[in-house]
Amino acid sequence: MPGLTKEDVKITIDDGVLNIKGEHKEEEDGGSDDDSWSAWSHGYYNKILVLPDDAKVDDIKAELKDGVLSIIVPKTEQSKKDVKQVPIN
């Protein structure tokens, strides 16, 4: 998310769905006394991810550093599952 600050990014969790939204607004004015100009740049980002059933929703952490958003989703300890092989007919 280059160019965005943590104030530009919103992360929400609702019913097992992680929603990441980012919005970039930039306004630039320039020129000289005889010639002036203005430019606007606008970008919007939205990503929706379904969390696994064993995600610890209350322990999710996020960090935005140097344009890279890192989200850590810890999972609960699960008991060892038996692997069952399915025969092929």
PDB file of C-alpha atoms in Angstrom:
ATOM      1  CA  MET A   1       0.000   0.000   0.000  1.00  0.00           C
ATOM      2  CA  PRO A   2       2.660   2.483  -1.076  1.00  0.00           C
ATOM      3  CA  GLY A   3       1.900   6.098  -0.231  1.00  0.00           C
ATOM      4  CA  LEU A   4      -0.749   5.257   2.383  1.00  0.00           C
ATOM      5  CA  THR A   5      -0.524   5.953   6.092  1.00  0.00           C
ATOM      6  CA  LYS A   6      -2.222   3.960   8.823  1.00  0.00           C
ATOM      7  CA  GLU A   7      -4.913   6.664   8.900  1.00  0.00           C
ATOM      8  CA  ASP A   8      -5.696   5.858   5.234  1.00  0.00           C
ATOM      9  CA  VAL A   9      -6.242   2.136   5.933  1.00  0.00           C
ATOM     10  CA  LYS A  10      -9.204   0.536   7.718  1.00  0.00           C
ATOM     11  CA  ILE A  11      -9.283  -3.148   8.715  1.00  0.00           C
ATOM     12  CA  THR A  12     -12.488  -4.682  10.040  1.00  0.00           C
ATOM     13  CA  ILE A  13     -13.639  -8.193  10.963  1.00  0.00           C
ATOM     14  CA  ASP A  14     -17.293  -9.130  10.666  1.00  0.00           C
ATOM     15  CA  ASP A  15     -18.651 -12.664  11.006  1.00  0.00           C
ATOM     16  CA  GLY A  16     -15.372 -14.360  10.068  1.00  0.00           C
ATOM     17  CA  VAL A  17     -14.590 -12.013   7.170  1.00  0.00           C
ATOM     18  CA  LEU A  18     -11.530  -9.728   7.170  1.00  0.00           C
ATOM     19  CA  ASN A  19     -12.075  -6.543   5.167  1.00  0.00           C
ATOM     20  CA  ILE A  20      -9.127  -4.314   4.229  1.00  0.00           C
ATOM     21  CA  LYS A  21      -9.863  -0.872   2.787  1.00  0.00           C
ATOM     22  CA  GLY A  22      -7.427   1.820   1.739  1.00  0.00           C
ATOM     23  CA  GLU A  23      -7.936   5.201   0.142  1.00  0.00           C
ATOM     24  CA  HIS A  24      -5.295   7.453  -1.390  1.00  0.00           C
ATOM     25  CA  LYS A  25      -6.014  11.118  -2.036  1.00  0.00           C
ATOM     26  CA  GLU A  26      -3.401  13.511  -3.302  1.00  0.00           C
ATOM     27  CA  GLU A  27      -3.705  17.100  -4.395  1.00  0.00           C
ATOM     28  CA  GLU A  28      -0.882  19.060  -5.955  1.00  0.00           C
ATOM     29  CA  ASP A  29      -0.671  22.689  -7.022  1.00  0.00           C
ATOM     30  CA  GLY A  30       2.183  24.200  -8.949  1.00  0.00           C
ATOM     31  CA  GLY A  31       3.329  26.621 -11.588  1.00  0.00           C
ATOM     32  CA  SER A  32       4.599  30.172 -11.644  1.00  0.00           C
ATOM     33  CA  ASP A  33       2.918  33.575 -11.349  1.00  0.00           C
ATOM     34  CA  ASP A  34       1.898  33.524 -15.034  1.00  0.00           C
ATOM     35  CA  ASP A  35       0.953  29.843 -15.256  1.00  0.00           C
ATOM     36  CA  SER A  36      -0.539  27.733 -12.509  1.00  0.00           C
ATOM     37  CA  TRP A  37      -1.964  24.209 -12.405  1.00  0.00           C
ATOM     38  CA  SER A  38      -3.618  21.724 -10.056  1.00  0.00           C
ATOM     39  CA  ALA A  39      -3.671  17.924 -10.146  1.00  0.00           C
ATOM     40  CA  TRP A  40      -5.723  15.432  -8.142  1.00  0.00           C
ATOM     41  CA  SER A  41      -4.996  11.760  -7.707  1.00  0.00           C
ATOM     42  CA  HIS A  42      -7.418   9.352  -6.092  1.00  0.00           C
ATOM     43  CA  GLY A  43      -7.185   5.599  -5.569  1.00  0.00           C
ATOM     44  CA  TYR A  44      -9.265   3.076  -3.655  1.00  0.00           C
ATOM     45  CA  TYR A  45      -8.361  -0.439  -2.494  1.00  0.00           C
ATOM     46  CA  ASN A  46     -10.656  -3.086  -1.007  1.00  0.00           C
ATOM     47  CA  LYS A  47      -9.795  -6.712  -0.245  1.00  0.00           C
ATOM     48  CA  ILE A  48     -12.075  -9.229   1.454  1.00  0.00           C
ATOM     49  CA  LEU A  49     -10.690 -12.443   2.967  1.00  0.00           C
ATOM     50  CA  VAL A  50     -12.595 -15.252   4.675  1.00  0.00           C
ATOM     51  CA  LEU A  51     -10.831 -16.235   7.879  1.00  0.00           C
ATOM     52  CA  PRO A  52     -10.330 -19.905   8.764  1.00  0.00           C
ATOM     53  CA  ASP A  53     -12.580 -21.357  11.467  1.00  0.00           C
ATOM     54  CA  ASP A  54      -9.637 -21.730  13.846  1.00  0.00           C
ATOM     55  CA  ALA A  55      -8.529 -18.070  13.635  1.00  0.00           C
ATOM     56  CA  LYS A  56      -8.130 -16.233  16.945  1.00  0.00           C
ATOM     57  CA  VAL A  57     -10.066 -13.125  15.921  1.00  0.00           C
ATOM     58  CA  ASP A  58      -9.288 -11.209  19.122  1.00  0.00           C
ATOM     59  CA  ASP A  59      -5.519 -11.674  18.638  1.00  0.00           C
ATOM     60  CA  ILE A  60      -5.205 -10.447  15.024  1.00  0.00           C
ATOM     61  CA  LYS A  61      -2.537  -7.768  14.611  1.00  0.00           C
ATOM     62  CA  ALA A  62      -1.666  -5.464  11.714  1.00  0.00           C
ATOM     63  CA  GLU A  63       1.336  -3.291  10.876  1.00  0.00           C
ATOM     64  CA  LEU A  64       1.914  -0.832   8.023  1.00  0.00           C
ATOM     65  CA  LYS A  65       5.591  -0.085   7.412  1.00  0.00           C
ATOM     66  CA  ASP A  66       7.248   1.341   4.295  1.00  0.00           C
ATOM     67  CA  GLY A  67       4.118   0.743   2.202  1.00  0.00           C
ATOM     68  CA  VAL A  68       3.802  -2.921   3.209  1.00  0.00           C
ATOM     69  CA  LEU A  69       0.763  -4.022   5.210  1.00  0.00           C
ATOM     70  CA  SER A  70       1.363  -7.120   7.354  1.00  0.00           C
ATOM     71  CA  ILE A  71      -1.552  -8.873   9.039  1.00  0.00           C
ATOM     72  CA  ILE A  72      -0.898 -11.704  11.486  1.00  0.00           C
ATOM     73  CA  VAL A  73      -3.800 -14.091  12.080  1.00  0.00           C
ATOM     74  CA  PRO A  74      -2.953 -16.555  14.876  1.00  0.00           C
ATOM     75  CA  LYS A  75      -4.743 -19.885  14.918  1.00  0.00           C
ATOM     76  CA  THR A  76      -5.937 -21.981  17.839  1.00  0.00           C
ATOM     77  CA  GLU A  77      -4.138 -25.187  18.683  1.00  0.00           C
ATOM     78  CA  GLN A  78      -5.956 -28.088  17.105  1.00  0.00           C
ATOM     79  CA  SER A  79      -5.732 -31.650  18.191  1.00  0.00           C
ATOM     80  CA  LYS A  80      -3.882 -33.901  15.807  1.00  0.00           C
ATOM     81  CA  LYS A  81      -6.305 -35.022  13.142  1.00  0.00           C
ATOM     82  CA  ASP A  82      -6.335 -38.532  11.776  1.00  0.00           C
ATOM     83  CA  VAL A  83      -5.659 -38.684   8.074  1.00  0.00           C
ATOM     84  CA  LYS A  84      -7.962 -41.022   6.249  1.00  0.00           C
ATOM     85  CA  GLN A  85      -7.141 -42.265   2.800  1.00  0.00           C
ATOM     86  CA  VAL A  86     -10.058 -42.492   0.405  1.00  0.00           C
ATOM     87  CA  PRO A  87      -9.938 -45.515  -1.886  1.00  0.00           C
ATOM     88  CA  ILE A  88     -10.246 -44.955  -5.625  1.00  0.00           C
ATOM     89  CA  ASN A  89     -12.597 -47.275  -7.507  1.00  0.00           C
TER      90      ASN A  89
END
